[in-house]
């Protein structure tokens, strides 16, 4: 059986290497996508969850906080002044588990200095992992504070903002985009290549020729999958290399862990590709399904819109998306240096997802038709 | 040729929904025989072959191919048979040699053994100069020979050929058939479907299928005599026409 298995892999590689469009799809697409999205995407962000640490607790400071909450830019998170004063370092935990994205810190002498006409500075902290939201949130705050200061003093703004970003201090949105793009590409290419390769063989008639050989259905699928897994990983390496070398994104965590978890993720996407090939009868159908599922995966992965901003029912739907977990894993490893323990829930989710969809497609892929 | 029966089916039936593609087919084929399977398009020939090769599960009936049960031992059967489908079954973007090595490995043959057999087959089928060209550019006659080489590489006991010479010019067809004769001489059993009546003449026995049933079975000579026809082609056309008018 090993002979047949390695022959299958060799065959797939020969075929891919002779197909120019396929080569372009695999190797050029990630680079182009990365460059285009890395530069072009700028996103409108609303409903940033905001924690307030009001150490002044005056009428004036409350007005500022109310002004910030007035629009739908921010939604209130924790109010630092209620309950006994929360220490600021509590904020790190809030960022870590994603319950807050931003915090405004109003100093004790805020109202006094403002009345005396002196300059005053408020603090703004943001989780820089989502650089886009962080930067836009900072922009909103600056506008709101300007307007507030103008109304209160009629002078050019005496209120300064000192901002700091946790995790991604440069707030480069490419830092945020690159892991997203890499995960999207990996999803698209592996689902598409797998489903189309099997359906193409069925269309050509070579699948039937394979079916009369003694190769088992399982080995047949493994041969295909191994090839596309290798291509997928190669693709990820290229895309990450562009990200690191060209855009200068950080790579804090372990490359080996990322590679291992990418393999785990690929079991899900390759399984999906195989599954699609068992329910479609033409390459167009397979391609359409691959596109549809990739777009679904992209939109519900937290790539563009943070999952916490979605309506509750939508958040439940995102659990069906393997890319959602891999997105957390990628961002965690690249930017926060997360380890296995930090990512455990996502790893478990991917393992369950992968084994279910993979077994389902192997069962459906029968060598003999009814 | 000896009397050993290598293909035997009884009351083989295949239904797709309400449509009965194959209806109560029974037949047996002896070792070394070239058995011709005739019938119009859609008569059910391909469906019978696919059931015999273990590609399709019969709705009812039973059968044995190379001593193995078609219902329960399809994987055993696959090792013993070669199959050449109607469709072009080679990888078009690979050369003939690459196709041969791939399918050889699929049957578990080692590279050395494949190499020897490829040499022998390319000699027999005069394939040598075409072996290293991508198979998609080859004229159809050469592609069919390559496909035959692929399906005989593992020295199958029984060869199922579904319209192997469709669209091939007469000169090619003649050499193709002389190869089939050689293989039969060496003990292989050949089960072949065809449209061409001149090819049917080459068969030891033929069966004629119509709307899922076998309506005639015998040697070409017997059948022509029985229907008092001038030749096989007239007999076939008359037979089918008569059936059609009976149905109308």
Coordinates of C-alpha atoms in Angstrom, one line a residue:
Chain A
X1 CA 0.0 0.0 0.0
X2 CA 2.9 2.3 0.7
X3 CA 3.9 1.9 -3.0
X4 CA 0.5 3.1 -4.1
X5 CA 0.5 5.9 -1.6
X6 CA 3.9 7.4 -2.7
X7 CA 3.0 6.9 -6.3
X8 CA -0.2 8.9 -5.7
X9 CA 1.7 11.7 -4.1
X10 CA 4.3 11.7 -6.9
X11 CA 1.5 11.8 -9.5
X12 CA -0.2 14.8 -7.8
X13 CA 3.0 16.7 -7.8
X14 CA 3.7 16.0 -11.4
X15 CA 0.2 17.2 -12.3
X16 CA 0.4 20.4 -10.2
X17 CA 3.9 21.2 -11.6
X18 CA 2.5 21.0 -15.2
X19 CA -0.5 23.2 -14.6
X20 CA 0.6 26.8 -14.9
X21 CA -2.6 28.2 -13.6
X22 CA -2.4 26.0 -10.6
X23 CA 1.1 27.1 -9.9
X24 CA 0.1 30.8 -10.2
X25 CA -2.8 30.1 -7.9
X26 CA -0.6 28.5 -5.3
X27 CA 2.4 30.7 -5.3
X28 CA 1.6 34.1 -6.8
X29 CA -1.8 34.6 -5.2
X30 CA -0.6 34.8 -1.6
X31 CA 1.9 37.4 -2.4
X32 CA -0.5 39.6 -4.4
X33 CA -3.3 39.2 -1.9
X34 CA -1.0 40.1 0.9
X35 CA 0.3 43.2 -0.8
X36 CA -3.2 44.4 -1.8
X37 CA -4.9 43.7 1.5
X38 CA -1.9 44.8 3.6
X39 CA -2.0 48.2 2.1
X40 CA -5.6 48.8 0.9
X41 CA -7.8 47.6 3.7
X42 CA -9.0 50.2 6.2
X43 CA -12.0 49.3 8.2
X44 CA -14.7 51.2 9.8
X45 CA -15.0 50.1 13.4
X46 CA -17.8 50.7 15.8
X47 CA -18.8 49.4 19.2
X48 CA -15.4 49.2 20.7
X49 CA -15.8 47.9 24.3
X50 CA -14.5 50.6 26.5
X51 CA -13.5 50.4 30.2
X52 CA -13.5 53.6 32.1
X53 CA -11.1 54.4 35.0
X54 CA -12.4 57.7 36.3
X55 CA -10.2 58.7 39.2
X56 CA -11.6 62.2 39.2
X57 CA -15.3 61.3 39.7
X58 CA -16.6 64.8 39.2
X59 CA -19.4 66.2 37.2
X60 CA -16.9 67.3 34.5
X61 CA -15.3 64.0 34.1
X62 CA -18.7 62.2 34.0
X63 CA -19.7 64.5 31.2
X64 CA -16.6 63.5 29.2
X65 CA -17.4 59.8 29.8
X66 CA -21.0 60.3 28.7
X67 CA -19.8 62.2 25.6
X68 CA -17.7 59.2 24.7
X69 CA -20.5 56.7 25.2
X70 CA -23.0 58.9 23.4
X71 CA -22.4 57.6 19.9
X72 CA -22.2 54.0 18.9
X73 CA -18.5 54.1 18.7
X74 CA -18.0 52.8 22.2
X75 CA -20.0 50.4 24.3
X76 CA -19.4 50.6 28.0
X77 CA -17.4 47.8 29.5
X78 CA -16.4 48.1 33.2
X79 CA -16.6 51.4 35.1
X80 CA -13.5 51.5 37.1
X81 CA -14.8 54.0 39.7
X82 CA -17.7 51.9 40.8
X83 CA -17.1 49.2 43.3
X84 CA -13.9 49.8 45.2
X85 CA -11.4 51.4 42.9
X86 CA -10.0 48.8 40.5
X87 CA -6.3 48.8 40.1
X88 CA -5.1 49.7 36.6
X89 CA -3.2 46.5 36.2
X90 CA -6.6 44.7 36.2
X91 CA -6.8 46.1 32.6
X92 CA -4.2 43.6 31.3
X93 CA -6.5 40.7 32.2
X94 CA -9.4 42.4 30.6
X95 CA -7.4 42.8 27.4
X96 CA -6.1 39.3 27.6
X97 CA -9.5 37.6 27.7
X98 CA -10.9 40.1 25.2
X99 CA -13.6 41.6 27.4
X100 CA -12.2 45.1 26.9
X101 CA -10.5 46.6 23.9
X102 CA -9.9 50.0 25.1
X103 CA -9.8 51.9 28.4
X104 CA -9.9 55.6 29.1
X105 CA -8.1 56.8 32.3
X106 CA -9.1 60.2 33.7
X107 CA -6.6 61.6 36.3
X108 CA -7.7 62.7 39.8
X109 CA -7.0 66.4 39.1
X110 CA -8.9 66.5 35.8
X111 CA -11.7 68.9 36.7
X112 CA -9.5 71.2 38.9
X113 CA -6.9 71.7 36.2
X114 CA -9.6 72.2 33.6
X115 CA -11.4 74.9 35.7
X116 CA -8.0 76.6 36.2
X117 CA -7.4 76.6 32.5
X118 CA -4.4 74.4 32.8
X119 CA -3.5 71.7 30.4
X120 CA -4.6 68.3 31.4
X121 CA -3.8 64.8 29.9
X122 CA -6.1 61.8 29.9
X123 CA -4.8 58.3 29.3
X124 CA -6.0 55.9 26.6
X125 CA -5.0 52.3 26.6
X126 CA -5.9 49.9 23.7
X127 CA -5.4 46.3 22.9
X128 CA -3.1 46.7 19.8
X129 CA -3.7 43.1 18.6
X130 CA -6.6 44.5 16.7
X131 CA -4.6 47.4 15.4
X132 CA -7.3 48.7 13.2
X133 CA -9.9 49.0 15.9
X134 CA -7.3 50.5 18.3
X135 CA -6.2 53.2 15.9
X136 CA -9.7 54.1 14.9
X137 CA -10.8 54.1 18.5
X138 CA -8.0 56.6 19.2
X139 CA -9.2 58.8 16.4
X140 CA -12.8 58.8 17.7
X141 CA -11.6 59.6 21.2
X142 CA -9.5 62.5 19.9
X143 CA -12.5 64.0 18.1
X144 CA -14.8 63.6 21.1
X145 CA -12.3 65.1 23.5
X146 CA -11.7 68.0 21.1
X147 CA -15.4 68.8 20.8
X148 CA -15.8 68.4 24.6
X149 CA -12.9 70.7 25.3
X150 CA -14.2 73.3 22.9
X151 CA -17.6 73.3 24.5
X152 CA -16.2 73.7 28.0
X153 CA -13.5 76.2 27.5
X154 CA -14.1 77.7 24.1
X155 CA -10.4 77.5 23.7
X156 CA -8.1 75.4 21.5
X157 CA -8.0 72.0 23.3
X158 CA -6.2 72.0 26.6
X159 CA -6.9 68.3 27.0
X160 CA -4.2 66.1 25.7
X161 CA -4.4 62.4 25.2
X162 CA -1.6 60.0 26.0
X163 CA -2.2 56.7 24.4
X164 CA -0.5 53.4 24.7
X165 CA -1.1 50.1 23.0
X166 CA -0.6 46.8 24.5
X167 CA 0.7 43.9 22.4
X168 CA 1.1 45.7 19.1
X169 CA 2.7 49.0 20.1
X170 CA 3.1 50.2 16.5
X171 CA -0.6 49.5 15.8
X172 CA 0.4 48.5 12.3
X173 CA -2.8 47.1 10.8
X174 CA -0.7 44.8 8.6
X175 CA 0.2 43.0 11.8
X176 CA -3.4 42.4 12.2
X177 CA -4.1 41.7 8.5
X178 CA -1.3 39.3 7.7
X179 CA -2.4 36.5 10.0
X180 CA -5.9 36.9 8.7
X181 CA -4.8 36.8 5.1
X182 CA -2.6 33.8 5.6
X183 CA -5.4 31.9 7.3
X184 CA -7.8 32.9 4.5
X185 CA -5.4 31.8 1.8
X186 CA -4.7 28.5 3.5
X187 CA -8.4 27.8 3.8
X188 CA -9.2 28.7 0.2
X189 CA -6.4 26.9 -1.5
X190 CA -6.7 23.7 0.4
X191 CA -10.5 23.5 0.1
X192 CA -10.4 24.4 -3.5
X193 CA -7.4 22.2 -4.6
X194 CA -8.8 19.2 -2.8
X195 CA -12.3 19.3 -4.0
X196 CA -11.4 20.2 -7.5
X197 CA -8.7 17.6 -7.9
X198 CA -11.1 14.8 -6.9
X199 CA -14.0 16.1 -9.0
X200 CA -11.7 16.6 -12.0
X201 CA -10.6 13.0 -11.9
X202 CA -14.2 12.0 -11.7
X203 CA -15.1 14.2 -14.7
X204 CA -12.1 12.9 -16.7
X205 CA -12.8 9.3 -16.0
X206 CA -9.5 8.6 -14.3
X207 CA -11.2 8.2 -10.9
X208 CA -13.0 5.2 -12.3
X209 CA -9.7 3.8 -13.5
X210 CA -8.3 4.3 -10.0
X211 CA -11.4 2.6 -8.5
X212 CA -10.7 -0.6 -10.3
X213 CA -7.2 -0.8 -8.9
X214 CA -6.8 -2.4 -5.5
X215 CA -5.9 1.0 -3.9
X216 CA -8.2 1.5 -1.0
X217 CA -10.4 4.6 -0.8
X218 CA -8.6 5.7 2.3
X219 CA -5.1 5.5 0.7
X220 CA -6.5 7.3 -2.3
X221 CA -7.7 10.2 -0.2
X222 CA -4.6 10.3 1.9
X223 CA -2.4 10.5 -1.3
X224 CA -4.4 13.6 -2.4
X225 CA -4.5 15.1 1.0
X226 CA -0.8 14.7 1.7
X227 CA 0.1 16.6 -1.5
X228 CA -2.3 19.5 -0.8
X229 CA -1.3 19.7 2.8
X230 CA 2.4 20.1 1.7
X231 CA 1.4 22.7 -0.8
X232 CA -0.8 24.5 1.8
X233 CA 2.1 24.6 4.3
X234 CA 4.5 25.8 1.6
X235 CA 2.0 28.5 0.8
X236 CA 1.8 29.5 4.5
X237 CA 5.6 29.8 4.7
X238 CA 5.7 32.0 1.7
X239 CA 3.0 34.3 2.9
X240 CA 4.5 34.5 6.4
X241 CA 7.9 35.2 4.9
X242 CA 6.4 38.1 3.0
X243 CA 4.7 39.3 6.1
X244 CA 7.8 39.2 8.2
X245 CA 10.4 40.3 5.7
X246 CA 8.3 42.9 3.8
X247 CA 5.8 44.2 6.3
X248 CA 8.0 43.5 9.3
X249 CA 5.3 41.8 11.3
X250 CA 6.5 40.3 14.6
X251 CA 6.9 36.6 15.1
X252 CA 7.1 36.3 18.9
X253 CA 5.9 32.7 19.4
X254 CA 7.2 29.3 18.3
X255 CA 7.3 28.6 14.6
X256 CA 7.2 24.9 15.3
X257 CA 4.0 25.2 17.3
X258 CA 2.5 27.3 14.5
X259 CA 3.4 24.7 11.9
X260 CA 2.0 21.8 14.0
X261 CA -1.2 23.7 14.6
X262 CA -1.4 24.6 10.9
X263 CA -1.3 20.9 10.1
X264 CA -4.2 20.4 12.6
X265 CA -6.1 23.2 10.9
X266 CA -5.5 21.7 7.5
X267 CA -7.1 18.4 8.5
X268 CA -10.4 20.4 8.8
X269 CA -10.0 22.3 5.5
X270 CA -8.8 19.3 3.5
X271 CA -11.6 17.2 5.1
X272 CA -14.1 19.9 3.9
X273 CA -12.6 19.8 0.4
X274 CA -13.0 16.0 0.3
X275 CA -16.5 16.3 1.6
X276 CA -17.4 18.8 -1.1
X277 CA -16.0 16.5 -3.7
X278 CA -18.4 13.8 -2.6
X279 CA -21.4 16.0 -2.9
X280 CA -20.6 17.8 -6.2
X281 CA -20.4 16.4 -9.7
X282 CA -18.6 19.1 -11.6
X283 CA -15.5 21.3 -11.1
X284 CA -17.6 24.4 -11.3
X285 CA -19.8 23.2 -8.5
X286 CA -16.8 22.3 -6.4
X287 CA -15.2 25.7 -7.1
X288 CA -18.4 27.5 -6.2
X289 CA -18.7 25.6 -2.9
X290 CA -15.1 26.2 -2.1
X291 CA -15.5 30.0 -2.7
X292 CA -18.7 30.2 -0.7
X293 CA -17.2 28.4 2.2
X294 CA -14.1 30.4 2.1
X295 CA -16.0 33.7 2.2
X296 CA -18.2 32.3 5.0
X297 CA -15.1 31.3 6.9
X298 CA -13.4 34.6 6.3
X299 CA -16.4 36.7 7.4
X300 CA -17.1 34.7 10.6
X301 CA -13.5 34.3 11.6
X302 CA -13.0 37.6 13.2
X303 CA -10.7 38.7 10.4
X304 CA -12.6 41.9 9.5
X305 CA -15.1 42.2 12.3
X306 CA -14.3 41.2 15.8
X307 CA -16.5 38.3 16.8
X308 CA -17.5 40.0 20.0
X309 CA -19.1 42.8 17.9
X310 CA -21.4 40.3 16.2
X311 CA -25.0 39.6 17.3
X312 CA -25.2 36.7 19.7
X313 CA -26.8 34.3 17.2
X314 CA -24.0 35.1 14.7
X315 CA -21.4 34.4 17.4
X316 CA -22.9 30.9 17.8
X317 CA -22.5 30.4 14.0
X318 CA -18.9 31.3 14.2
X319 CA -18.2 28.2 16.2
X320 CA -18.9 26.2 13.1
X321 CA -15.9 27.8 11.4
X322 CA -12.6 26.1 11.8
X323 CA -10.8 29.3 10.6
X324 CA -12.1 31.1 13.6
X325 CA -10.0 28.9 15.9
X326 CA -6.9 29.1 13.6
X327 CA -7.2 32.9 13.5
X328 CA -6.9 33.1 17.3
X329 CA -4.0 30.6 17.2
X330 CA -2.1 32.5 14.5
X331 CA -2.6 35.9 16.1
X332 CA -1.8 34.5 19.5
X333 CA 1.4 32.8 18.4
X334 CA 2.7 35.6 16.1
X335 CA 1.9 38.6 18.3
X336 CA 1.5 37.4 21.9
X337 CA 3.8 34.5 21.9
X338 CA 1.0 32.2 23.1
X339 CA 1.8 28.6 24.0
X340 CA -0.2 25.4 24.0
X341 CA -1.9 26.1 27.3
X342 CA -3.1 29.6 26.2
X343 CA -4.6 28.1 23.0
X344 CA -6.0 24.9 24.5
X345 CA -9.7 25.6 23.8
X346 CA -9.0 26.5 20.1
X347 CA -6.7 23.5 19.7
X348 CA -9.4 21.1 21.1
X349 CA -12.1 22.7 18.9
X350 CA -9.9 22.2 15.8
X351 CA -9.1 18.6 16.7
X352 CA -12.8 17.7 17.2
X353 CA -13.8 19.6 14.1
X354 CA -11.1 18.0 12.0
X355 CA -11.8 14.4 13.1
X356 CA -15.5 14.7 12.5
X357 CA -15.4 16.2 9.0
X358 CA -12.5 14.0 8.0
X359 CA -14.2 10.7 9.0
X360 CA -17.4 11.9 7.4
X361 CA -15.8 12.4 4.1
X362 CA -13.9 9.1 4.2
X363 CA -17.1 7.3 4.9
X364 CA -18.9 9.1 2.1
X365 CA -16.1 8.5 -0.3
X366 CA -16.9 4.9 -1.3
X367 CA -15.1 3.0 -3.9
X368 CA -18.3 1.4 -5.1
X369 CA -21.5 3.2 -5.9
X370 CA -24.9 2.0 -4.9
Chain B
X1 CA -8.8 -22.3 -24.4
X2 CA -10.1 -24.6 -21.7
X3 CA -13.5 -25.2 -20.1
X4 CA -12.8 -23.2 -16.9
X5 CA -15.6 -20.7 -16.4
X6 CA -14.1 -17.4 -15.2
X7 CA -17.1 -15.1 -15.4
X8 CA -20.5 -16.3 -14.4
X9 CA -23.6 -14.2 -13.5
X10 CA -27.2 -15.2 -12.8
X11 CA -30.2 -13.0 -12.9
X12 CA -28.1 -9.8 -12.6
X13 CA -30.4 -6.8 -12.2
X14 CA -29.6 -3.1 -11.7
X15 CA -32.3 -0.5 -11.1
X16 CA -31.7 3.2 -10.8
X17 CA -34.9 4.5 -9.1
X18 CA -37.7 3.2 -11.3
X19 CA -35.5 2.7 -14.3
X20 CA -34.2 -0.8 -14.8
X21 CA -30.9 -0.5 -16.6
X22 CA -30.0 -4.2 -16.5
X23 CA -32.8 -6.8 -16.3
X24 CA -32.1 -10.4 -15.3
X25 CA -28.9 -10.9 -17.2
X26 CA -27.3 -14.4 -17.0
X27 CA -24.2 -15.4 -18.9
X28 CA -20.9 -17.3 -18.5
X29 CA -17.5 -16.8 -20.1
X30 CA -14.8 -19.4 -20.3
X31 CA -11.1 -18.8 -19.8
X32 CA -9.3 -17.6 -22.9
X33 CA -12.5 -16.7 -24.6
X34 CA -13.0 -13.3 -26.4
X35 CA -16.6 -12.5 -25.4
X36 CA -18.3 -9.7 -27.4
X37 CA -21.0 -7.6 -25.8
X38 CA -23.1 -5.9 -28.4
X39 CA -26.1 -3.6 -28.1
X40 CA -27.2 -0.1 -29.0
X41 CA -26.2 2.9 -26.8
X42 CA -28.0 2.8 -23.5
X43 CA -28.7 -1.0 -23.7
X44 CA -27.0 -1.5 -20.4
X45 CA -23.6 -2.9 -21.5
X46 CA -21.5 -0.5 -19.5
X47 CA -23.7 -1.1 -16.4
X48 CA -23.1 -4.8 -16.6
X49 CA -19.4 -4.3 -16.9
X50 CA -19.3 -1.9 -14.0
X51 CA -21.0 -4.4 -11.8
X52 CA -18.6 -7.1 -12.9
X53 CA -15.6 -4.9 -12.1
X54 CA -16.9 -4.2 -8.6
X55 CA -17.6 -0.5 -9.4
X56 CA -21.3 -0.8 -9.0
X57 CA -23.4 -2.8 -6.6
X58 CA -26.1 -4.9 -8.3
X59 CA -29.8 -4.5 -7.1
X60 CA -30.2 -8.3 -7.3
X61 CA -28.8 -11.4 -8.8
X62 CA -25.4 -12.9 -8.2
X63 CA -22.2 -13.5 -10.0
X64 CA -18.6 -14.6 -9.8
X65 CA -15.6 -13.1 -11.5
X66 CA -12.2 -14.9 -11.4
X67 CA -13.7 -17.1 -8.6
X68 CA -14.7 -14.2 -6.4
X69 CA -18.2 -13.1 -5.5
X70 CA -19.2 -9.7 -7.1
X71 CA -21.3 -8.8 -4.1
X72 CA -18.9 -9.5 -1.3
X73 CA -15.4 -9.6 -2.7
X74 CA -15.0 -6.6 -5.1
X75 CA -11.5 -5.9 -3.9
X76 CA -10.3 -9.4 -4.6
X77 CA -11.8 -9.1 -8.1
X78 CA -9.9 -5.9 -8.7
X79 CA -6.6 -7.6 -8.4
X80 CA -7.5 -10.2 -11.0
X81 CA -8.9 -8.0 -13.7
X82 CA -8.0 -5.2 -16.0
X83 CA -10.5 -2.5 -17.0
X84 CA -10.4 0.0 -19.9
X85 CA -13.4 2.3 -19.7
X86 CA -15.1 4.2 -22.5
X87 CA -13.7 7.4 -21.3
X88 CA -10.1 8.4 -21.8
X89 CA -8.6 7.0 -18.6
X90 CA -5.0 8.3 -18.8
X91 CA -3.8 11.5 -17.1
X92 CA -3.6 13.9 -20.0
X93 CA -0.9 16.0 -18.4
X94 CA 1.4 13.1 -17.8
X95 CA 3.4 11.1 -20.3
X96 CA 2.6 7.6 -21.3
X97 CA 5.5 6.3 -19.2
X98 CA 4.5 8.3 -16.2
X99 CA 0.9 6.9 -16.5
X100 CA 2.2 3.4 -16.8
X101 CA 4.5 3.7 -13.7
X102 CA 1.7 5.3 -11.7
X103 CA -0.9 2.6 -12.5
X104 CA 1.8 -0.1 -12.0
X105 CA 2.5 1.2 -8.5
X106 CA -1.3 1.4 -7.9
X107 CA -1.3 -2.4 -8.4
X108 CA 1.6 -2.7 -6.0
X109 CA 4.2 -3.5 -8.6
X110 CA 7.8 -2.5 -8.0
X111 CA 9.6 0.0 -10.3
X112 CA 12.0 -2.7 -11.7
X113 CA 9.1 -5.0 -12.6
X114 CA 7.1 -2.1 -14.1
X115 CA 10.2 -1.2 -16.2
X116 CA 10.5 -4.7 -17.6
X117 CA 6.8 -4.9 -18.4
X118 CA 6.7 -1.4 -20.0
X119 CA 9.5 -2.5 -22.3
X120 CA 7.7 -5.6 -23.3
X121 CA 4.4 -3.8 -23.8
X122 CA 5.8 -1.0 -25.8
X123 CA 7.5 -3.6 -28.0
X124 CA 4.2 -5.4 -28.5
X125 CA 2.1 -2.3 -29.1
X126 CA 4.9 -0.4 -30.9
X127 CA 4.6 2.4 -28.4
X128 CA 8.2 3.3 -27.8
X129 CA 8.3 6.6 -29.6
X130 CA 5.1 7.8 -27.9
X131 CA 6.0 6.8 -24.3
X132 CA 7.6 10.1 -23.4
X133 CA 5.1 12.5 -24.8
X134 CA 2.2 14.0 -22.8
X135 CA -0.7 11.7 -23.5
X136 CA -3.1 14.5 -24.2
X137 CA -1.4 15.4 -27.5
X138 CA -1.5 11.8 -28.8
X139 CA -3.8 10.7 -31.6
X140 CA -6.7 8.7 -30.3
X141 CA -5.4 5.4 -31.7
X142 CA -2.2 5.7 -29.7
X143 CA -4.0 6.8 -26.6
X144 CA -6.2 3.7 -26.8
X145 CA -3.1 1.5 -27.1
X146 CA -1.6 3.2 -24.1
X147 CA -4.8 2.7 -22.2
X148 CA -4.6 -1.0 -23.1
X149 CA -1.0 -1.1 -21.9
X150 CA -2.2 0.5 -18.6
X151 CA -4.9 -2.1 -18.1
X152 CA -2.7 -5.1 -18.8
X153 CA 0.4 -4.0 -17.0
X154 CA -0.4 -6.2 -13.9
X155 CA -1.1 -9.2 -16.1
X156 CA -4.8 -9.5 -15.3
X157 CA -6.6 -12.8 -15.8
X158 CA -9.7 -11.1 -17.2
X159 CA -9.8 -8.0 -19.3
X160 CA -12.9 -5.8 -19.5
X161 CA -12.8 -3.5 -22.4
X162 CA -15.7 -1.0 -22.8
X163 CA -15.8 0.3 -26.4
X164 CA -12.0 0.2 -26.7
X165 CA -12.0 1.2 -30.3
X166 CA -14.6 4.0 -30.4
X167 CA -13.5 6.6 -32.9
X168 CA -10.3 4.8 -33.9
X169 CA -9.5 4.3 -37.6
X170 CA -9.7 0.8 -39.2
X171 CA -6.0 0.2 -39.4
X172 CA -5.6 0.9 -35.7
X173 CA -8.5 -1.3 -34.9
X174 CA -7.0 -4.2 -36.7
X175 CA -3.7 -4.0 -34.9
X176 CA -5.6 -3.5 -31.6
X177 CA -7.6 -6.7 -32.2
X178 CA -4.5 -8.7 -33.2
X179 CA -3.1 -7.7 -29.8
X180 CA -6.3 -8.9 -28.1
X181 CA -5.9 -12.3 -29.9
X182 CA -2.4 -12.6 -28.7
X183 CA -3.5 -11.9 -25.1
X184 CA -6.3 -14.5 -25.4
X185 CA -3.8 -17.0 -26.8
X186 CA -1.7 -16.5 -23.6
X187 CA -4.7 -17.4 -21.5
X188 CA -6.4 -14.0 -20.8
X189 CA -10.1 -13.8 -21.0
X190 CA -11.4 -10.8 -22.8
X191 CA -14.8 -9.3 -22.3
X192 CA -15.3 -6.5 -24.8
X193 CA -18.2 -4.2 -25.9
X194 CA -18.3 -2.8 -29.4
X195 CA -20.3 -1.0 -31.9
X196 CA -18.5 -2.4 -34.9
X197 CA -19.9 -5.5 -36.5
X198 CA -16.6 -6.4 -38.1
X199 CA -15.1 -6.6 -34.6
X200 CA -18.0 -8.7 -33.4
X201 CA -16.9 -11.3 -36.1
X202 CA -13.6 -11.6 -34.3
X203 CA -15.3 -12.7 -31.1
X204 CA -15.6 -16.3 -30.0
X205 CA -19.1 -15.7 -28.8
X206 CA -21.3 -12.6 -28.7
X207 CA -24.3 -11.5 -26.8
X208 CA -26.7 -8.9 -27.9
X209 CA -28.3 -6.6 -25.3
X210 CA -31.4 -4.6 -25.8
X211 CA -33.1 -2.5 -23.1
X212 CA -31.3 -4.1 -20.3
X213 CA -31.8 -7.7 -21.4
X214 CA -29.7 -10.2 -23.3
X215 CA -31.8 -11.1 -26.3
X216 CA -29.3 -13.3 -28.2
X217 CA -26.2 -15.2 -27.2
X218 CA -24.0 -17.5 -29.3
X219 CA -21.2 -17.7 -31.8
X220 CA -21.4 -15.1 -34.6
X221 CA -21.9 -18.0 -37.1
X222 CA -24.7 -19.6 -35.1
X223 CA -26.6 -16.3 -34.8
X224 CA -26.3 -15.4 -38.5
X225 CA -27.6 -18.9 -39.4
X226 CA -30.4 -18.8 -36.9
X227 CA -31.8 -15.5 -38.2
X228 CA -31.1 -16.4 -41.8
X229 CA -29.3 -13.1 -42.3
X230 CA -26.6 -12.3 -44.9
X231 CA -24.2 -11.2 -42.3
X232 CA -23.9 -10.1 -38.6
X233 CA -24.7 -6.5 -39.3
X234 CA -27.9 -7.3 -41.1
X235 CA -28.9 -9.7 -38.4
X236 CA -28.2 -7.1 -35.7
X237 CA -30.2 -4.3 -37.4
X238 CA -33.1 -6.6 -38.1
X239 CA -33.2 -7.9 -34.6
X240 CA -33.2 -4.5 -33.0
X241 CA -35.8 -3.2 -35.5
X242 CA -38.1 -6.1 -34.8
X243 CA -37.8 -5.5 -31.1
X244 CA -38.5 -1.8 -31.4
X245 CA -41.7 -2.5 -33.5
X246 CA -42.8 -5.2 -31.0
X247 CA -42.6 -2.6 -28.3
X248 CA -44.4 0.1 -30.2

